[in-house]
Each structure stands twice: as C-alpha cells, then as structure tokens.
Short mmCIF file of C-alpha atoms in Angstrom, two decimals:
data_model
loop_
_atom_site.label_atom_id
_atom_site.label_comp_id
_atom_site.label_asym_id
_atom_site.label_seq_id
_atom_site.Cartn_x
_atom_site.Cartn_y
_atom_site.Cartn_z
CA MET Y 1 -13.89 -49.49 -0.58
CA ILE Y 2 -11.78 -52.37 -1.91
CA GLN Y 3 -8.26 -52.34 -0.48
CA PHE Y 4 -5.37 -54.78 -0.57
CA ARG Y 5 -2.57 -54.93 1.97
CA ARG Y 6 0.84 -55.01 0.29
CA LEU Y 7 3.34 -57.30 2.01
CA LEU Y 8 6.12 -57.22 -0.60
CA PRO Y 9 8.25 -55.54 -1.80
CA GLU Y 10 7.43 -52.96 0.88
CA PRO Y 11 4.47 -52.72 3.27
CA GLY Y 12 1.55 -50.54 2.22
CA THR Y 13 -2.00 -50.55 0.92
CA LEU Y 14 -3.49 -50.46 -2.57
CA ASP Y 15 -6.94 -49.19 -3.48
CA LEU Y 16 -8.59 -50.17 -6.76
CA SER Y 17 -7.07 -47.30 -8.74
CA GLN Y 18 -3.60 -48.13 -7.43
CA LEU Y 19 -4.17 -51.81 -8.22
CA ARG Y 20 -4.89 -50.93 -11.86
CA GLU Y 21 -1.61 -49.03 -12.00
CA ALA Y 22 0.24 -51.92 -10.35
CA LEU Y 23 -1.17 -54.34 -12.93
CA ALA Y 24 0.10 -52.39 -15.93
CA LEU Y 25 1.73 -54.79 -18.40
CA PRO Y 26 4.47 -53.99 -20.92
CA ALA Y 27 3.65 -53.38 -24.57
CA ASP Y 28 5.93 -54.39 -27.45
CA ALA Y 29 7.96 -56.56 -25.08
CA ASN Y 30 8.41 -59.20 -27.79
CA PRO Y 31 7.86 -58.59 -31.53
CA GLU Y 32 7.20 -62.31 -32.11
CA ARG Y 33 4.45 -62.97 -29.57
CA PRO Y 34 2.32 -61.23 -26.92
CA PHE Y 35 3.54 -60.65 -23.39
CA THR Y 36 1.69 -63.56 -21.80
CA ILE Y 37 0.45 -63.86 -18.23
CA ALA Y 38 -1.55 -66.54 -16.45
CA ASN Y 39 -4.00 -66.05 -13.61
CA PHE Y 40 -5.08 -68.83 -11.23
CA VAL Y 41 -6.58 -69.37 -7.82
CA ALA Y 42 -5.56 -72.39 -5.74
CA SER Y 43 -6.29 -73.76 -2.29
CA ALA Y 44 -3.57 -73.65 0.35
CA ASP Y 45 -2.90 -77.34 -0.36
CA GLY Y 46 -2.54 -76.73 -4.08
CA ARG Y 47 -5.88 -77.61 -5.65
CA ALA Y 48 -7.00 -75.47 -8.62
CA THR Y 49 -10.65 -76.55 -8.46
CA LEU Y 50 -13.24 -77.88 -6.04
CA GLU Y 51 -15.94 -80.06 -7.60
CA GLY Y 52 -14.60 -79.18 -11.03
CA ARG Y 53 -14.78 -75.39 -10.74
CA SER Y 54 -12.55 -72.61 -9.47
CA ALA Y 55 -15.44 -70.48 -8.13
CA PRO Y 56 -15.57 -72.21 -4.69
CA LEU Y 57 -11.98 -71.07 -4.10
CA SER Y 58 -12.61 -67.47 -5.11
CA SER Y 59 -13.27 -64.41 -2.96
CA GLU Y 60 -14.18 -60.77 -3.50
CA GLY Y 61 -10.50 -59.84 -3.73
CA ASP Y 62 -9.83 -62.62 -6.21
CA ARG Y 63 -12.74 -61.53 -8.39
CA VAL Y 64 -11.45 -57.96 -8.36
CA MET Y 65 -8.01 -59.19 -9.42
CA PHE Y 66 -9.58 -61.43 -12.08
CA HIS Y 67 -11.63 -58.68 -13.71
CA THR Y 68 -8.91 -56.02 -13.40
CA LEU Y 69 -6.44 -58.28 -15.18
CA ARG Y 70 -8.96 -58.81 -17.98
CA GLU Y 71 -9.28 -55.04 -18.28
CA THR Y 72 -5.53 -54.65 -18.88
CA VAL Y 73 -5.07 -57.16 -21.74
CA ASP Y 74 -5.77 -57.29 -25.47
CA ALA Y 75 -6.84 -60.95 -25.52
CA VAL Y 76 -7.83 -63.80 -23.19
CA ILE Y 77 -7.08 -67.44 -23.99
CA ALA Y 78 -8.85 -70.36 -22.33
CA GLY Y 79 -9.31 -74.05 -23.03
CA THR Y 80 -12.64 -75.47 -24.10
CA GLY Y 81 -12.96 -77.40 -20.83
CA THR Y 82 -12.61 -74.19 -18.84
CA LEU Y 83 -15.12 -72.41 -21.07
CA ARG Y 84 -17.63 -75.19 -20.43
CA ALA Y 85 -17.03 -75.60 -16.70
CA GLU Y 86 -17.07 -71.89 -15.88
CA ARG Y 87 -19.83 -71.01 -18.38
CA TYR Y 88 -17.94 -68.07 -19.86
CA GLY Y 89 -19.87 -64.95 -20.80
CA ARG Y 90 -18.89 -61.45 -21.81
CA LEU Y 91 -15.30 -60.79 -20.74
CA ILE Y 92 -15.73 -57.15 -19.62
CA ARG Y 93 -19.01 -56.79 -17.76
CA ASN Y 94 -18.49 -53.43 -16.05
CA PRO Y 95 -19.49 -50.47 -18.28
CA GLU Y 96 -16.91 -48.24 -16.57
CA ALA Y 97 -14.17 -50.76 -17.36
CA ARG Y 98 -15.24 -50.77 -21.00
CA GLU Y 99 -15.09 -46.97 -21.02
CA ARG Y 100 -11.56 -47.02 -19.56
CA ARG Y 101 -10.49 -49.41 -22.31
CA VAL Y 102 -11.88 -47.13 -25.01
CA GLU Y 103 -10.22 -44.10 -23.42
CA SER Y 104 -6.88 -45.94 -23.58
CA GLY Y 105 -7.36 -46.66 -27.30
CA ARG Y 106 -8.44 -50.30 -27.06
CA ASP Y 107 -11.56 -52.24 -28.00
CA THR Y 108 -14.28 -52.48 -25.38
CA GLU Y 109 -13.69 -56.24 -25.17
CA PRO Y 110 -10.50 -58.31 -25.24
CA LEU Y 111 -10.40 -60.88 -28.02
CA ALA Y 112 -11.49 -64.29 -26.67
CA CYS Y 113 -9.13 -66.96 -28.05
CA VAL Y 114 -10.10 -70.63 -28.12
CA ILE Y 115 -8.05 -73.61 -29.32
CA SER Y 116 -9.75 -76.86 -30.34
CA ARG Y 117 -8.07 -79.39 -32.60
CA SER Y 118 -11.39 -81.11 -33.23
CA GLY Y 119 -13.38 -77.92 -33.72
CA ASP Y 120 -15.70 -78.95 -30.88
CA VAL Y 121 -16.51 -75.77 -28.96
CA PRO Y 122 -19.23 -75.05 -26.36
CA THR Y 123 -21.42 -72.76 -28.46
CA ASP Y 124 -24.19 -73.02 -25.86
CA ILE Y 125 -22.35 -70.84 -23.34
CA PRO Y 126 -23.21 -67.11 -22.99
CA LEU Y 127 -19.92 -65.99 -24.57
CA PHE Y 128 -20.98 -67.24 -28.00
CA ALA Y 129 -24.50 -65.83 -27.68
CA ASP Y 130 -23.26 -62.31 -26.90
CA GLN Y 131 -22.77 -60.59 -30.25
CA LYS Y 132 -20.56 -57.93 -28.63
CA SER Y 133 -18.00 -60.59 -27.74
CA ARG Y 134 -15.10 -61.06 -30.17
CA ILE Y 135 -14.00 -64.68 -30.50
CA MET Y 136 -11.20 -66.31 -32.49
CA LEU Y 137 -11.15 -70.10 -32.82
CA PHE Y 138 -7.94 -71.89 -33.79
CA THR Y 139 -8.62 -75.40 -35.06
CA ALA Y 140 -7.23 -78.19 -37.22
CA ALA Y 141 -10.62 -79.47 -38.37
CA PRO Y 142 -13.57 -78.13 -40.36
CA VAL Y 143 -16.17 -76.58 -38.09
CA PRO Y 144 -19.94 -76.26 -38.46
CA ALA Y 145 -21.60 -72.89 -38.84
CA LEU Y 146 -20.74 -70.63 -35.91
CA PRO Y 147 -22.15 -67.29 -34.73
CA ASP Y 148 -21.07 -64.20 -36.69
CA ASN Y 149 -18.87 -63.01 -33.83
CA VAL Y 150 -16.52 -66.02 -34.25
CA GLU Y 151 -13.55 -65.88 -36.62
CA VAL Y 152 -12.10 -69.30 -37.46
CA VAL Y 153 -8.39 -69.84 -38.16
CA GLU Y 154 -7.95 -73.35 -39.56
CA LEU Y 155 -4.39 -74.71 -39.55
CA ASP Y 156 -2.84 -78.00 -40.56
CA PRO Y 157 -2.65 -80.37 -37.56
CA GLY Y 158 1.15 -80.14 -37.47
CA GLU Y 159 1.03 -76.34 -37.45
CA LEU Y 160 -1.46 -75.96 -34.62
CA THR Y 161 0.92 -75.24 -31.76
CA LEU Y 162 0.65 -72.62 -29.06
CA THR Y 163 3.75 -70.90 -30.43
CA THR Y 164 2.02 -70.60 -33.82
CA VAL Y 165 -1.19 -69.32 -32.21
CA LEU Y 166 0.61 -66.65 -30.19
CA ARG Y 167 2.62 -65.52 -33.21
CA HIS Y 168 -0.59 -65.23 -35.22
CA LEU Y 169 -2.18 -63.13 -32.47
CA ARG Y 170 0.83 -60.81 -32.36
CA ARG Y 171 1.39 -60.41 -36.09
CA HIS Y 172 -2.15 -60.47 -37.45
CA GLN Y 173 -4.30 -59.23 -34.56
CA GLY Y 174 -1.88 -56.79 -32.92
CA VAL Y 175 -2.23 -58.53 -29.55
CA GLN Y 176 0.50 -57.24 -27.23
CA ARG Y 177 -0.81 -58.53 -23.88
CA LEU Y 178 -2.39 -61.96 -23.51
CA LEU Y 179 -4.04 -63.48 -20.43
CA CYS Y 180 -4.31 -67.25 -19.94
CA GLU Y 181 -7.15 -68.24 -17.63
CA GLY Y 182 -6.60 -71.98 -17.90
CA GLY Y 183 -7.33 -74.60 -17.52
CA PRO Y 184 -4.37 -76.42 -16.04
CA THR Y 185 -3.71 -78.41 -19.23
CA LEU Y 186 -3.46 -75.27 -21.37
CA PHE Y 187 -1.24 -73.56 -18.79
CA ALA Y 188 1.09 -76.57 -18.66
CA ALA Y 189 1.32 -76.60 -22.46
CA LEU Y 190 2.21 -72.89 -22.50
CA LEU Y 191 4.90 -73.56 -19.89
CA HIS Y 192 6.35 -76.39 -21.98
CA GLU Y 193 6.64 -74.09 -25.00
CA GLY Y 194 8.24 -71.34 -22.90
CA LEU Y 195 5.41 -68.89 -23.53
CA ILE Y 196 4.53 -67.63 -20.03
CA ASP Y 197 6.10 -64.38 -18.83
CA GLU Y 198 4.29 -63.85 -15.52
CA LEU Y 199 2.03 -65.80 -13.18
CA PHE Y 200 -0.63 -64.22 -10.97
CA LEU Y 201 -1.57 -66.70 -8.26
CA THR Y 202 -4.26 -66.27 -5.63
CA ILE Y 203 -3.76 -68.59 -2.65
CA ALA Y 204 -7.14 -69.12 -1.02
CA PRO Y 205 -7.31 -69.73 2.76
CA ARG Y 206 -8.97 -73.10 2.23
CA LEU Y 207 -7.88 -76.74 2.28
CA ALA Y 208 -9.28 -79.31 -0.13
CA GLY Y 209 -8.08 -82.00 2.25
CA GLY Y 210 -7.61 -84.84 -0.19
CA GLY Y 211 -9.66 -86.18 -3.05
CA ARG Y 212 -8.84 -85.83 -6.70
CA GLY Y 213 -8.43 -82.63 -8.66
CA PRO Y 214 -5.93 -80.70 -10.76
CA THR Y 215 -3.20 -78.35 -9.67
CA ILE Y 216 -2.74 -75.17 -11.70
CA ALA Y 217 -0.61 -77.10 -14.24
CA SER Y 218 -1.63 -80.57 -15.39
CA GLY Y 219 0.50 -82.74 -17.66
CA PRO Y 220 4.07 -84.01 -17.94
CA SER Y 221 6.67 -82.35 -15.73
CA LEU Y 222 8.97 -79.75 -17.23
CA ALA Y 223 12.46 -80.96 -18.11
CA GLU Y 224 13.73 -78.28 -15.71
CA PRO Y 225 11.52 -76.49 -13.17
CA ALA Y 226 10.63 -72.94 -14.22
CA GLU Y 227 12.35 -70.41 -11.98
CA LEU Y 228 10.12 -67.72 -10.46
CA ARG Y 229 10.92 -64.30 -9.03
CA ILE Y 230 8.27 -62.68 -6.87
CA ARG Y 231 7.42 -59.13 -7.92
CA TRP Y 232 4.86 -58.41 -5.24
CA LEU Y 233 2.63 -60.05 -2.67
CA LEU Y 234 -0.74 -58.68 -1.55
CA GLU Y 235 -3.24 -59.84 1.08
CA ARG Y 236 -6.95 -59.34 1.58
CA GLU Y 237 -9.22 -61.16 4.03
CA GLY Y 238 -6.79 -64.05 4.34
CA SER Y 239 -6.21 -64.58 0.61
CA LEU Y 240 -2.71 -64.01 -0.75
CA PHE Y 241 -2.11 -62.54 -4.20
CA ALA Y 242 1.33 -63.24 -5.65
CA ARG Y 243 2.77 -61.87 -8.87
CA TYR Y 244 5.68 -63.94 -10.19
CA GLU Y 245 8.02 -63.30 -13.09
CA LEU Y 246 9.32 -66.34 -14.97
CA SER Y 247 12.85 -66.66 -16.29
CA PRO Y 248 13.00 -65.09 -19.78
CA GLN Y 249 12.26 -67.48 -22.63
CA ASN Y 250 11.65 -66.37 -26.19
CA PRO Y 251 10.92 -69.25 -28.55
#
C-alpha cells in the first residue's frame, strides 16, 4: 500500500485515498483564469533534469503524486520541449482514475494544452496518436494538417501571451484547474505573468554534482522574488513532497 509520511503541518500518514482528498483544488477561484498549479521534481542541489529528462529524478512516490495531480485538474499545459523530451502519451492511463473523473462530472481526460508560436509541434509522440486525447494548440502561425483530436487556436503574435491563453481556457473551455508540467521556461514565463497559484515540488534524494542543466525555472529573474507559504510537507522513501502557496496575484 502506498503511504506518505506527513511532516507538516502536523505529523501523520496519508494513504492514496487521503492523498486525493489532500490534493483537492478550488473551483471558481478566479473568474478570469484557471486556478493554476505547477508540479516539478528536482535534485537536492536544484537540478530539474538529468541528461535532459526528469525521469531519472523520479520515484514511485513522485509518480503517484504526478498522476494524482493530473487526475484532479481540467487541463494540463506543457511546453513543446517537454512534450518531446518526455514523449508524452495519454494523460490519464489508469482506468479507475478515468472512472473517478467521470463520476465527479468531468471528462475522462484533461485537456492537453500546447503553446507554439511557430506551430511546430511534436506530432510523432504518442499523445497525438491517441484519438482519445484532447489537445488544444495555441499558435501565432499557420499549421499543417493535424490529427482530428487537435483543436487549433490561432492568435496574432502580439496577442499570444500566457495571460490570453489562460483567459481563453477559463472563458471558452470552462477550465477551472490547470496544471503546468513544465518545462522550466514555461514555468518561468507563468511566474513572470503572475499566473501561478501553487507549486508542488518533489525534492529527490539525489545530487547532480555539477554539470549543466536547468533549475525548475529558466529565464530572467523576477523583479521581486515570489513569496511562498508552505501548506504541507510529505516524505516517502527519502523524497520530500512540498506544497507551496504563492502570494496572490490576479492579472
């Protein structure tokens, strides 16, 4: 049985059912955009990837957190580089998780959101081949023919901002809860536009020990560091799982 040890706010344990309850996200928190969370894993010395991928930093507990977070949201947003590197496939793979989503009045799959100014997307990955996946591509350029499960939203280059994308998702797709899975460049851009409400961070008990590689946010520094408040801290097999709340920002 999967269990997590709760360190904060008070000691205890969480099984998988209790974890789902603990990961409940607010609905209708903001009428202008979805309640937006980010989920990352990082080494103890701050690296978000090893050899270009996050998988070497992951663990069973991290994978449970990863898939349970997907189960709770209406849409998942990821950059094209992350889609390529991680070879994205169907977002909800567990039939029981799909059933729980239907029982709660949601689609079996979260909407997969992709942003590409150039329209260059990795159509060779399993996500695009799976006709049960729902994909929305935001772009500022004409795109070639795409699979039938892809809806294209073409915007003028000056209008293609993350704020515009999130407002579109809220107003036209009814997305109330959005999960950012990276990469670091997309996460940094969301931070700069004040669009992140919570951060889920797994700290893996590993050291990269030098070399080159991104942290969870890559790009120019924020004008002022984002203030975080820890909501809870869990542990399993040496990995730490932190849930942080960011200072309220509502652009």
